[in-house]
PDB file of C-alpha atoms in Angstrom:
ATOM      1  CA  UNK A   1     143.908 134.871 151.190  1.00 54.00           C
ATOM      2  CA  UNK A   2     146.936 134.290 149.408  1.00 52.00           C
ATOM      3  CA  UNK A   3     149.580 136.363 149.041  1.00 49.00           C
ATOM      4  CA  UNK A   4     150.268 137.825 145.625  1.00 48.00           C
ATOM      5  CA  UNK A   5     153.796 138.419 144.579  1.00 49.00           C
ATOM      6  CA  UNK A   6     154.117 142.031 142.954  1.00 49.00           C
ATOM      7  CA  UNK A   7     152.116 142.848 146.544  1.00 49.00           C
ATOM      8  CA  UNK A   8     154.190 144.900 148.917  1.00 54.00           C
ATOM      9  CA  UNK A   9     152.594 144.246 151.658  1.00 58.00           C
ATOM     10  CA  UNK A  10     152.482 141.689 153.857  1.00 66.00           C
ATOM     11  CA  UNK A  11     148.836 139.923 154.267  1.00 71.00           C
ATOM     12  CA  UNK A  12     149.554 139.221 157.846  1.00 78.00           C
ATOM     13  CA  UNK A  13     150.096 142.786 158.757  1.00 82.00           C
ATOM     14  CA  UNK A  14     147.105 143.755 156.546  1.00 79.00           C
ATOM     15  CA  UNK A  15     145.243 142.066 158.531  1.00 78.00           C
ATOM     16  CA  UNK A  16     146.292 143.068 161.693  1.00 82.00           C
ATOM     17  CA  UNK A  17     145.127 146.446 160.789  1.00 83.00           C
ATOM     18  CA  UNK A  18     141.673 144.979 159.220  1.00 78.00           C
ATOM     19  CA  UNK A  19     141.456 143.329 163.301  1.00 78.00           C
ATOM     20  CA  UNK A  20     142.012 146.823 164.370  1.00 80.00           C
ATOM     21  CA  UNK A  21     140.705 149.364 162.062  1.00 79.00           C
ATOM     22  CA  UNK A  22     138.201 146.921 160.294  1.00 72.00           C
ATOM     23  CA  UNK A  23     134.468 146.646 161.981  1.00 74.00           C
ATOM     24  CA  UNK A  24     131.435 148.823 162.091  1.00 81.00           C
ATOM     25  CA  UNK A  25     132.702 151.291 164.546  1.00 87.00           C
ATOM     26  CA  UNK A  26     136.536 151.761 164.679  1.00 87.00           C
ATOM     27  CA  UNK A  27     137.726 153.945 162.363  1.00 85.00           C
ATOM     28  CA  UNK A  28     134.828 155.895 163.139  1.00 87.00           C
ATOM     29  CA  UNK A  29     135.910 156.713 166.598  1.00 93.00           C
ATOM     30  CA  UNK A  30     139.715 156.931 165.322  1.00 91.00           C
ATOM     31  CA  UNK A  31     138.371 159.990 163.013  1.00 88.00           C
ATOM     32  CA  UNK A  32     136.858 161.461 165.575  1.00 92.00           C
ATOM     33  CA  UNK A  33     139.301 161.448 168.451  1.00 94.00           C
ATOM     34  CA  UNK A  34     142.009 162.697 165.288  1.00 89.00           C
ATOM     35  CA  UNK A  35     140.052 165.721 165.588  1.00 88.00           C
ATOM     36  CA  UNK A  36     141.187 166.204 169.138  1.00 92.00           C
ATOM     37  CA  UNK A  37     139.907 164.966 172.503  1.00 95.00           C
ATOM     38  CA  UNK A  38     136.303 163.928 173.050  1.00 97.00           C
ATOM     39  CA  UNK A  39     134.177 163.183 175.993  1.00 97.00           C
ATOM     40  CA  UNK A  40     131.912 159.608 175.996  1.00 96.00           C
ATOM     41  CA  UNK A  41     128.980 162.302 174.870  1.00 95.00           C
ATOM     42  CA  UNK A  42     130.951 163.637 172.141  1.00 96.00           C
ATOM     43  CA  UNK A  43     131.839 160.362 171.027  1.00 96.00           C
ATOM     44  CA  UNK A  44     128.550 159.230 171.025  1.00 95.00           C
ATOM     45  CA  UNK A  45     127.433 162.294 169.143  1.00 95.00           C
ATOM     46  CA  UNK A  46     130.127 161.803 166.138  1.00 93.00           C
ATOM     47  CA  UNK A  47     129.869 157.798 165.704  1.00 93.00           C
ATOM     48  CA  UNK A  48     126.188 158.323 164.097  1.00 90.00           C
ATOM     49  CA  UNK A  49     124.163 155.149 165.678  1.00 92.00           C
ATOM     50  CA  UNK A  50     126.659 153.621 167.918  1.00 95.00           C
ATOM     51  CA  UNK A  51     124.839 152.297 171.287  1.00 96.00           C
ATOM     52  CA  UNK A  52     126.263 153.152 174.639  1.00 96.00           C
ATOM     53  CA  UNK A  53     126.761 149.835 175.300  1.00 97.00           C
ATOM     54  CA  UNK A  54     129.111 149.672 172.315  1.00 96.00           C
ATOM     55  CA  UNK A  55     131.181 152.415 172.278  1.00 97.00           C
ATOM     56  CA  UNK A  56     132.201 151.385 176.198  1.00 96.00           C
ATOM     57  CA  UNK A  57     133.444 147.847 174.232  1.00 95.00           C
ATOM     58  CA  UNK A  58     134.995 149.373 171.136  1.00 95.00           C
ATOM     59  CA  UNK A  59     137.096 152.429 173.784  1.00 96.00           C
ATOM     60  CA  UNK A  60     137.771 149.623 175.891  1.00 95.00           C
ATOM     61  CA  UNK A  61     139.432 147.304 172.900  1.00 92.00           C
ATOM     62  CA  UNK A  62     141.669 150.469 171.148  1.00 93.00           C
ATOM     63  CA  UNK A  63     142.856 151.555 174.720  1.00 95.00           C
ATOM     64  CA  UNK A  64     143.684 147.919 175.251  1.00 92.00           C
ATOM     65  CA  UNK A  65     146.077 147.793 171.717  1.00 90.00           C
ATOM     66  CA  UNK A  66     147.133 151.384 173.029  1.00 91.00           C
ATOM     67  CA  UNK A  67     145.614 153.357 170.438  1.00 93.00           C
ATOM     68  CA  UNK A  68     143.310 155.234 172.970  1.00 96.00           C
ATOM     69  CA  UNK A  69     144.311 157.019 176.271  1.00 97.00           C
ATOM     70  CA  UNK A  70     141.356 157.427 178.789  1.00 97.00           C
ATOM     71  CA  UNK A  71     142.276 160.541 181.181  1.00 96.00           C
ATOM     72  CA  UNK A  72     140.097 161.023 184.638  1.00 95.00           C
ATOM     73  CA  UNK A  73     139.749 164.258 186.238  1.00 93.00           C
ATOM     74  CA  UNK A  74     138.430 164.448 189.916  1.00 93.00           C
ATOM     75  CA  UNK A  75     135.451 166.429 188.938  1.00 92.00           C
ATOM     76  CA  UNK A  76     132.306 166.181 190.236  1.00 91.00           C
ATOM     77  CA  UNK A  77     130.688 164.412 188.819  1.00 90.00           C
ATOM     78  CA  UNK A  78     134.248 162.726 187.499  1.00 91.00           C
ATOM     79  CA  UNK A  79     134.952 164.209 183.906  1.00 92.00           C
ATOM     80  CA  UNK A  80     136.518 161.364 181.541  1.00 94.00           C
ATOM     81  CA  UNK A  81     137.955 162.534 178.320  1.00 97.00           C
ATOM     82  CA  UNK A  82     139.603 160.183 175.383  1.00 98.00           C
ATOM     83  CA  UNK A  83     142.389 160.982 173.555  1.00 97.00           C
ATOM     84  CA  UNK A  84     144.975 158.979 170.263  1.00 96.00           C
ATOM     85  CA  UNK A  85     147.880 158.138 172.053  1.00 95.00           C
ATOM     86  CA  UNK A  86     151.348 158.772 170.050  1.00 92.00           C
ATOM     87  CA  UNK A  87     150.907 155.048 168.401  1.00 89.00           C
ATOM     88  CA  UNK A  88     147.128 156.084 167.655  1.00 91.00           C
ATOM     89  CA  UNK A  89     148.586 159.271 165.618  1.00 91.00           C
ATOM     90  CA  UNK A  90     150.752 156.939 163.592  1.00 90.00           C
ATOM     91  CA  UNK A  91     147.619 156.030 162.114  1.00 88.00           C
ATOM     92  CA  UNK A  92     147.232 160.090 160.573  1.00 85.00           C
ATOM     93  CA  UNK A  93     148.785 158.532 156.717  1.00 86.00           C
ATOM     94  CA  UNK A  94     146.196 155.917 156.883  1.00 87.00           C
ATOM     95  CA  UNK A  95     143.455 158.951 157.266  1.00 86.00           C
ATOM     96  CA  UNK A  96     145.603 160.536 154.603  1.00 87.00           C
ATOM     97  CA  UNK A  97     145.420 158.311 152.484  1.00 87.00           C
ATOM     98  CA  UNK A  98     141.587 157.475 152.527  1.00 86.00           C
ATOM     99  CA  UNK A  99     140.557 160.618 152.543  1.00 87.00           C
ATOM    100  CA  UNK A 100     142.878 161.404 149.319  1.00 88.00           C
ATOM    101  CA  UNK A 101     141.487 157.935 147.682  1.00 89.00           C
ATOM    102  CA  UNK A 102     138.077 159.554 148.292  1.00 88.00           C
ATOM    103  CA  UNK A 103     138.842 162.632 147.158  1.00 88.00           C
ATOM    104  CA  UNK A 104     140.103 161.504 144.217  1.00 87.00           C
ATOM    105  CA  UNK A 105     137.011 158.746 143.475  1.00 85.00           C
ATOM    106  CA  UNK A 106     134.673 161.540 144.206  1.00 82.00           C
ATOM    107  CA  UNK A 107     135.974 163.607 141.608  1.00 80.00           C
ATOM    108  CA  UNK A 108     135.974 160.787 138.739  1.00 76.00           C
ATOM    109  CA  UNK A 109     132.851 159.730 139.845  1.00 71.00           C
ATOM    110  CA  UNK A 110     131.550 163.196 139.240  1.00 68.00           C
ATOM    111  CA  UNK A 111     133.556 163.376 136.049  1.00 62.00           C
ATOM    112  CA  UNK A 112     131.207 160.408 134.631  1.00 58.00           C
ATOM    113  CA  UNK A 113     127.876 162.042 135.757  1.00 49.00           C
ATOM    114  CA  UNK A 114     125.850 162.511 132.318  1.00 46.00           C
ATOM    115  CA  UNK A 115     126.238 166.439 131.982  1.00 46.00           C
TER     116      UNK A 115
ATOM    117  CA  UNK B   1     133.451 166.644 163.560  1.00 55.00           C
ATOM    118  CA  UNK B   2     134.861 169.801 163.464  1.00 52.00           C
ATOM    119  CA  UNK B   3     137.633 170.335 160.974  1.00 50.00           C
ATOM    120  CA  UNK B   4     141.128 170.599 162.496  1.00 49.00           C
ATOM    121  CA  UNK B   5     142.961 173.561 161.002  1.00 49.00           C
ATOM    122  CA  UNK B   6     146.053 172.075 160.916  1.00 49.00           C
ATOM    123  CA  UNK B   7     144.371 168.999 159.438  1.00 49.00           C
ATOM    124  CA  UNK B   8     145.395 168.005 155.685  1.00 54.00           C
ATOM    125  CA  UNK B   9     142.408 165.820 154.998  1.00 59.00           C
ATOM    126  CA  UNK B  10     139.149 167.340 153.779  1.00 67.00           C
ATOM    127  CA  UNK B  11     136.839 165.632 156.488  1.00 71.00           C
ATOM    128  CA  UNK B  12     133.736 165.433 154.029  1.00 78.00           C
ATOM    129  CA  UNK B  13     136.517 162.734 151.844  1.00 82.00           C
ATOM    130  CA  UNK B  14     137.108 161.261 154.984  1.00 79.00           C
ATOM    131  CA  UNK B  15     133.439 160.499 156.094  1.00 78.00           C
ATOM    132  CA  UNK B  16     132.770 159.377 152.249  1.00 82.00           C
ATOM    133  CA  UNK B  17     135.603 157.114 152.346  1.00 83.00           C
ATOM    134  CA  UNK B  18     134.413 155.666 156.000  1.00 78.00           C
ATOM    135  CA  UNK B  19     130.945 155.597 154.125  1.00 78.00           C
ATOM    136  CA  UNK B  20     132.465 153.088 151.579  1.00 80.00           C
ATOM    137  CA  UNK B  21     135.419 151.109 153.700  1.00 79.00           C
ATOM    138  CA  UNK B  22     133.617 150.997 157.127  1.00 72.00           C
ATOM    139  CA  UNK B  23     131.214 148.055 158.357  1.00 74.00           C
ATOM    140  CA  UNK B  24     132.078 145.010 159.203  1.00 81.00           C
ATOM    141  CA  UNK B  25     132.937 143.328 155.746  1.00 87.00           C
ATOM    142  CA  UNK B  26     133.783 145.759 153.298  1.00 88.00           C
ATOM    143  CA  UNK B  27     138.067 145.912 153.992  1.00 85.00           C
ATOM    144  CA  UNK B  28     138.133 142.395 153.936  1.00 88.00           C
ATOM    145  CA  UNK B  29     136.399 142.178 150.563  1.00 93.00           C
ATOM    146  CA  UNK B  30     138.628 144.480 148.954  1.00 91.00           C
ATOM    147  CA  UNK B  31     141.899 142.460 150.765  1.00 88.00           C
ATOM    148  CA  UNK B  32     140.541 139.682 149.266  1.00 92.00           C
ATOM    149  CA  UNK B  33     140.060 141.364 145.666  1.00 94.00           C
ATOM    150  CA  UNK B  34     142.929 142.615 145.533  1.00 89.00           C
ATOM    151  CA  UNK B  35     144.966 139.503 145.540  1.00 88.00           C
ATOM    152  CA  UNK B  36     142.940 138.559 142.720  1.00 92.00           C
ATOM    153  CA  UNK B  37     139.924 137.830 140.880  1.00 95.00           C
ATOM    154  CA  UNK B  38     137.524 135.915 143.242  1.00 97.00           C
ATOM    155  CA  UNK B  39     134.450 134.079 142.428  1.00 97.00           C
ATOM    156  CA  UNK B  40     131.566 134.288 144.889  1.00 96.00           C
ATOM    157  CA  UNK B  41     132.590 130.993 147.016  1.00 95.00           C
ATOM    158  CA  UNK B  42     135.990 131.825 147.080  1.00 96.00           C
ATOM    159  CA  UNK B  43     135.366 135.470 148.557  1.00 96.00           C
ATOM    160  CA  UNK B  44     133.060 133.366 151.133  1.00 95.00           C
ATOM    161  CA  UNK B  45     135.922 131.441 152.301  1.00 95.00           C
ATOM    162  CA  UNK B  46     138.183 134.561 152.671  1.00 93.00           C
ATOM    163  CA  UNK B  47     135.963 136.524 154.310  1.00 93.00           C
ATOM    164  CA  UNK B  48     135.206 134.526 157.498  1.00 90.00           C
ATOM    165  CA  UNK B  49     131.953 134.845 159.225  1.00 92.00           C
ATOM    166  CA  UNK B  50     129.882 137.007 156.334  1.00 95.00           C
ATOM    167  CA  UNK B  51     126.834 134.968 154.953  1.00 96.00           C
ATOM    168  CA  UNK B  52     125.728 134.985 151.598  1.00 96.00           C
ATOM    169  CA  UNK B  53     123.315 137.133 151.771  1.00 97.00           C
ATOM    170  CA  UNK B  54     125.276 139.699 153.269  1.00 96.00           C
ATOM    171  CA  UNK B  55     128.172 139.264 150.964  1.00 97.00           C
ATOM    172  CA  UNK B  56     125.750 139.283 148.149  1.00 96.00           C
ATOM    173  CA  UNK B  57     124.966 142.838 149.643  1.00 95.00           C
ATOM    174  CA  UNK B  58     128.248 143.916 150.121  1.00 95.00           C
ATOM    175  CA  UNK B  59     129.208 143.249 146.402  1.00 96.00           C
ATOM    176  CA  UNK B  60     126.164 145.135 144.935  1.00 95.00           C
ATOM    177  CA  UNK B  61     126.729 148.584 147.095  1.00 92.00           C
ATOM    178  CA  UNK B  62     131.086 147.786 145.327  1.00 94.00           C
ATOM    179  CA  UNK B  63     129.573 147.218 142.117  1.00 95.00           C
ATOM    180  CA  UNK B  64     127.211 150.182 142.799  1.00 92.00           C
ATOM    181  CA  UNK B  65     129.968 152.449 143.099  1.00 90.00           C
ATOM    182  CA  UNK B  66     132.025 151.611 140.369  1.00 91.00           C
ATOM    183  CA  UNK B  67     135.163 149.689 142.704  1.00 93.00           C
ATOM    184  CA  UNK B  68     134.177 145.945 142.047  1.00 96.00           C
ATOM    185  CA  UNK B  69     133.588 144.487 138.572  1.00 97.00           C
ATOM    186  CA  UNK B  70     130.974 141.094 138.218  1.00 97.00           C
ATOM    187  CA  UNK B  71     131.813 139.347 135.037  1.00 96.00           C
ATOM    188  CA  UNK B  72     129.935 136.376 133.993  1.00 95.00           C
ATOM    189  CA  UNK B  73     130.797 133.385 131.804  1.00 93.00           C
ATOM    190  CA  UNK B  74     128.517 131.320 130.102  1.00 93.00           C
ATOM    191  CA  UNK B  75     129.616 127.940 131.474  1.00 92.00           C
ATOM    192  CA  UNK B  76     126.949 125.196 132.951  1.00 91.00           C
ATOM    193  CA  UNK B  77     126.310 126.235 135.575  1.00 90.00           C
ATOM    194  CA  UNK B  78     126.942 129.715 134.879  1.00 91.00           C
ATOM    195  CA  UNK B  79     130.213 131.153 136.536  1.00 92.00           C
ATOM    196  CA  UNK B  80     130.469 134.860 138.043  1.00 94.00           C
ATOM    197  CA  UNK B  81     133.414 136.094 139.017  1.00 97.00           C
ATOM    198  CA  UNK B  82     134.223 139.622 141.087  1.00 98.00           C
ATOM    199  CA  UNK B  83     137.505 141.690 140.633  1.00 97.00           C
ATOM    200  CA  UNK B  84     138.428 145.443 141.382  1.00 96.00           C
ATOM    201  CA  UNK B  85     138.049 147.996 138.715  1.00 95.00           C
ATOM    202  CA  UNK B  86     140.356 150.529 137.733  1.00 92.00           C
ATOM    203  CA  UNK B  87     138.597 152.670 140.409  1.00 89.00           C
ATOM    204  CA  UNK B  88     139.340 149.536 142.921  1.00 91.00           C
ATOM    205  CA  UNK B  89     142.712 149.094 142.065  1.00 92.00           C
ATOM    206  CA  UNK B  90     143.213 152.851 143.246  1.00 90.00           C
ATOM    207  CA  UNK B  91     142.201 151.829 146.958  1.00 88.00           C
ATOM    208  CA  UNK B  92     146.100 149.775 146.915  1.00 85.00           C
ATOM    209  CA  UNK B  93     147.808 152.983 148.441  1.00 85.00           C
ATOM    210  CA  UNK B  94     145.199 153.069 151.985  1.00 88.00           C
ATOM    211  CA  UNK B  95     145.344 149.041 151.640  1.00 86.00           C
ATOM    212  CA  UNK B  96     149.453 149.943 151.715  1.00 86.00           C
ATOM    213  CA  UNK B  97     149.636 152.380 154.677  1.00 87.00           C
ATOM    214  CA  UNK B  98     147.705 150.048 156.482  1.00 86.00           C
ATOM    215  CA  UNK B  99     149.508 147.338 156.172  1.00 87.00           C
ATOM    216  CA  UNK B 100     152.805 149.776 157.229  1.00 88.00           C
ATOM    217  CA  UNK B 101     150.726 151.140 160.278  1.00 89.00           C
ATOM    218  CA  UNK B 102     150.496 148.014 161.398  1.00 88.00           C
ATOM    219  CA  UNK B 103     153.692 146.690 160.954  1.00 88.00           C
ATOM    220  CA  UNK B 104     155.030 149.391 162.635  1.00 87.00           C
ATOM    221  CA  UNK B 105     152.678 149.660 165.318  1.00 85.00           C
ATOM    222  CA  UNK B 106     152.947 145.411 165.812  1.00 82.00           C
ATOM    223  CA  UNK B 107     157.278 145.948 165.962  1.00 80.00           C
ATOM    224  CA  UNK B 108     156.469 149.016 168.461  1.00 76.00           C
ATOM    225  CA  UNK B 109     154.209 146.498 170.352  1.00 71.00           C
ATOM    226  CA  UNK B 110     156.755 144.028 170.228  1.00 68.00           C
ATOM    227  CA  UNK B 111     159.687 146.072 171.394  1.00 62.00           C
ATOM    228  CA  UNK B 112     157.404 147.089 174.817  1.00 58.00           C
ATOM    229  CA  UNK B 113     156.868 143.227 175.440  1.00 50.00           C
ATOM    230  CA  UNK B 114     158.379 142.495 179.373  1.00 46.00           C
ATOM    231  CA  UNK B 115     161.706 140.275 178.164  1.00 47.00           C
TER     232      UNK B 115
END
């Protein structure tokens, strides 16, 4: 990808966040945990058709880059609960902003709808 | 997902926009559209690993929805090409804060790197 020159951002950083936020699953579990700490369960309830299997990987990667904190409690059995960390809730304008382009493309779309 | 009260975003935008920018390809197809107009083998080479059939996919569900545009020219053999629409172009804010978040979040990275 080239970059273009009335661009202001930088391709390399965009695609940093693409590694990060891009994929089936990510920015999935980022909207959910935004909504406040979740449990594996919880997690696996919001992220519609993730596998087990896969949602250990994907928790694993973000609390690797430091986007997820993993907290364990000495129940019984052990209680593990996931949480943004203060770099994951740098990532709120991002939400912002999608949800506002949405928002926004929802309405025009709507606006076109033969009446 | 519950809605957080002291949430801005409507969460209903939020899972539409997920709908449309999540899986696997989709951000990387925009990226690459919005550097420019892209014809098919071109978008191929940008976005690493998708096949053709996929990618075929990908752009029908963005033409679907109004954010990519497939023109065709009468040339032997016939050349398409894909760009954003009006509607695409108005994804450049998220594709901004993105790029921000993660230049932000690769400095903060940075500065916790052992010296």
């Amino acid at each position: 990808m080239e970059n273009n020159e009335d661009c202001v951002f930088d391709l390399s950083d965009l695609q940093f966040a693409l590694q990060v936020l891009g994929g089936k699953w990510k920015l999935y579990i980022l909207t959910s945990l935004y909504f406040g700490k979740k449990r594996f369960k919880e997690l696996e309830r919001d992220v519609l058709g993730i596998s087990p299997k896969m949602l250990i990987k994907e928790l694993k990667d973000l609390e690797a880059l430091g986007i997820v904190n993993r907290q364990t409690f000495n129940t019984v059995p052990i209680t593990v609960e996931y949480s943004l960390t203060e770099e994951g809730l740098t990532l709120k304008p991002v939400l912002d902003h999608m949800s506002e382009w949405a928002g926004g493309f929802k309405q025009n779309a709507n606006s076109k709808m033969p009446t």
